Coordinates of C-alpha atoms in Angstrom, one line a residue:
Q6 CA -1.0 -14.6 -12.1
V7 CA -1.8 -12.0 -9.7
Q8 CA -1.8 -8.3 -10.7
L9 CA -2.9 -5.3 -8.4
V10 CA -3.7 -2.0 -9.9
E11 CA -3.7 1.6 -7.9
S12 CA -5.7 4.7 -8.3
G13 CA -6.2 7.9 -6.3
G14 CA -3.0 9.8 -6.4
G15 CA -2.3 13.4 -7.6
L16 CA -2.0 17.1 -6.8
V17 CA -2.8 18.2 -3.5
Q18 CA -2.4 21.7 -1.4
A19 CA -0.2 20.7 1.8
G20 CA -2.7 20.0 4.3
G21 CA -4.9 18.4 2.1
S22 CA -5.8 14.1 2.3
L23 CA -6.3 11.7 -0.7
R24 CA -7.1 7.7 -0.4
L25 CA -5.3 5.2 -2.4
S26 CA -6.7 2.4 -3.5
C27 CA -5.2 -1.0 -4.2
A28 CA -7.0 -4.0 -6.3
A29 CA -5.6 -7.5 -7.0
S30 CA -7.1 -9.6 -9.3
G31 CA -6.5 -13.4 -10.0
N32 CA -6.3 -16.8 -8.7
I33 CA -5.5 -15.9 -4.8
V34 CA -6.0 -18.5 -2.0
R35 CA -5.4 -16.0 0.9
V36 CA -3.9 -13.3 1.7
N37 CA -1.1 -12.7 4.2
T38 CA 0.1 -8.9 4.4
M39 CA -1.1 -5.7 2.6
D40 CA 1.9 -2.8 2.6
W41 CA 2.1 0.5 1.3
Y42 CA 5.7 1.4 0.6
R43 CA 6.7 4.9 -1.1
Q44 CA 9.8 6.1 -3.2
T45 CA 11.6 8.8 -4.2
P46 CA 14.1 9.4 -6.5
G47 CA 17.9 8.8 -5.2
K48 CA 16.1 7.1 -2.5
Q49 CA 15.3 3.6 -0.8
R50 CA 11.9 2.2 -1.2
E51 CA 10.4 2.9 2.4
L52 CA 7.3 1.0 4.4
V53 CA 4.6 3.7 5.0
A54 CA 2.1 1.2 6.5
S55 CA 1.2 -2.9 6.8
V56 CA -2.0 -4.6 7.9
T57 CA -1.7 -8.4 8.4
S58 CA -3.7 -11.3 8.6
D59 CA -4.8 -10.7 11.9
S60 CA -5.5 -7.1 11.5
S61 CA -2.8 -5.6 13.1
T62 CA -1.4 -2.6 11.6
R63 CA 2.1 -0.7 11.6
Y64 CA 2.6 2.4 10.5
A65 CA 6.2 4.7 9.8
D66 CA 6.8 7.6 12.4
S67 CA 6.8 10.3 10.1
V68 CA 3.0 9.1 9.0
K69 CA 1.0 8.1 12.0
G70 CA -1.8 9.8 13.4
R71 CA -1.8 11.0 9.4
F72 CA -2.4 7.8 7.6
T73 CA -4.8 5.6 7.9
I74 CA -4.7 1.9 6.0
S75 CA -7.6 -0.3 6.2
R76 CA -8.7 -3.5 4.0
D77 CA -11.7 -4.7 2.0
T78 CA -11.4 -8.6 2.2
T79 CA -14.2 -9.8 0.2
K80 CA -12.8 -7.4 -2.6
N81 CA -9.0 -8.1 -2.1
T82 CA -8.4 -4.5 -1.9
V83 CA -6.5 -2.4 0.4
Y84 CA -6.7 1.6 0.8
L85 CA -4.4 4.5 2.1
Q86 CA -6.0 7.0 3.4
M87 CA -3.8 9.9 3.6
N88 CA -4.6 13.3 5.4
S89 CA -2.9 16.8 6.4
L90 CA -0.3 15.5 3.7
K91 CA 3.0 17.6 3.4
P92 CA 5.3 18.5 0.9
E93 CA 7.7 15.7 2.3
D94 CA 5.2 12.7 1.8
T95 CA 5.5 13.6 -2.3
A96 CA 6.7 10.1 -3.6
V97 CA 5.6 7.3 -6.3
Y98 CA 3.5 4.9 -3.7
Y99 CA 3.4 1.4 -4.1
C100 CA 1.3 -1.3 -2.6
R101 CA 2.3 -5.1 -2.3
F102 CA 0.5 -8.1 -1.3
V103 CA 2.3 -11.2 0.2
V104 CA -0.2 -14.4 -0.8
M105 CA -1.1 -17.8 -1.3
I106 CA -1.7 -18.9 -4.9
T107 CA -3.6 -21.7 -6.1
T108 CA -0.3 -23.1 -7.6
S109 CA 1.9 -23.2 -4.4
N110 CA 1.8 -24.4 -0.8
Y111 CA 3.8 -20.9 0.0
Y112 CA 3.4 -17.0 -0.1
H113 CA 4.3 -14.8 -2.8
E114 CA 4.6 -11.1 -3.0
Y115 CA 3.7 -8.8 -6.0
W116 CA 3.7 -4.9 -6.4
G117 CA 1.3 -2.5 -7.9
Q118 CA 2.6 0.0 -11.0
G119 CA 2.4 3.0 -8.7
T120 CA 1.1 6.1 -8.8
Q121 CA 2.2 9.4 -8.3
V122 CA 1.1 11.6 -5.1
T123 CA 2.4 16.1 -5.4
V124 CA 1.5 18.0 -2.4
S125 CA 2.8 21.2 -3.0
S126 CA 3.8 23.9 -0.3

């Protein structure tokens, strides 16, 4: 019932920047949390950044000071601005929304399809 579509991934040299976007559509009543995760082959998916309904943000230690998460509540869209990229940032990045929908009285989580970010040396 809710779909998340990601965009903005690509290939960039170390030190460069990318901006990821994730837009949600469907019967959303309210959004509680928006997150960005990343995953590489053989590793568990890790939380990169999160923004909650009170606008509080959290970042993984490895990206703090380089990445910024933001959201546009009027568009149900979350962004991840990635600066000073390093080769170790190479991964598939996934967005996650925790939302309440019209057919439910509690929150559900939905995931984007993933977008590849590759950082060359």
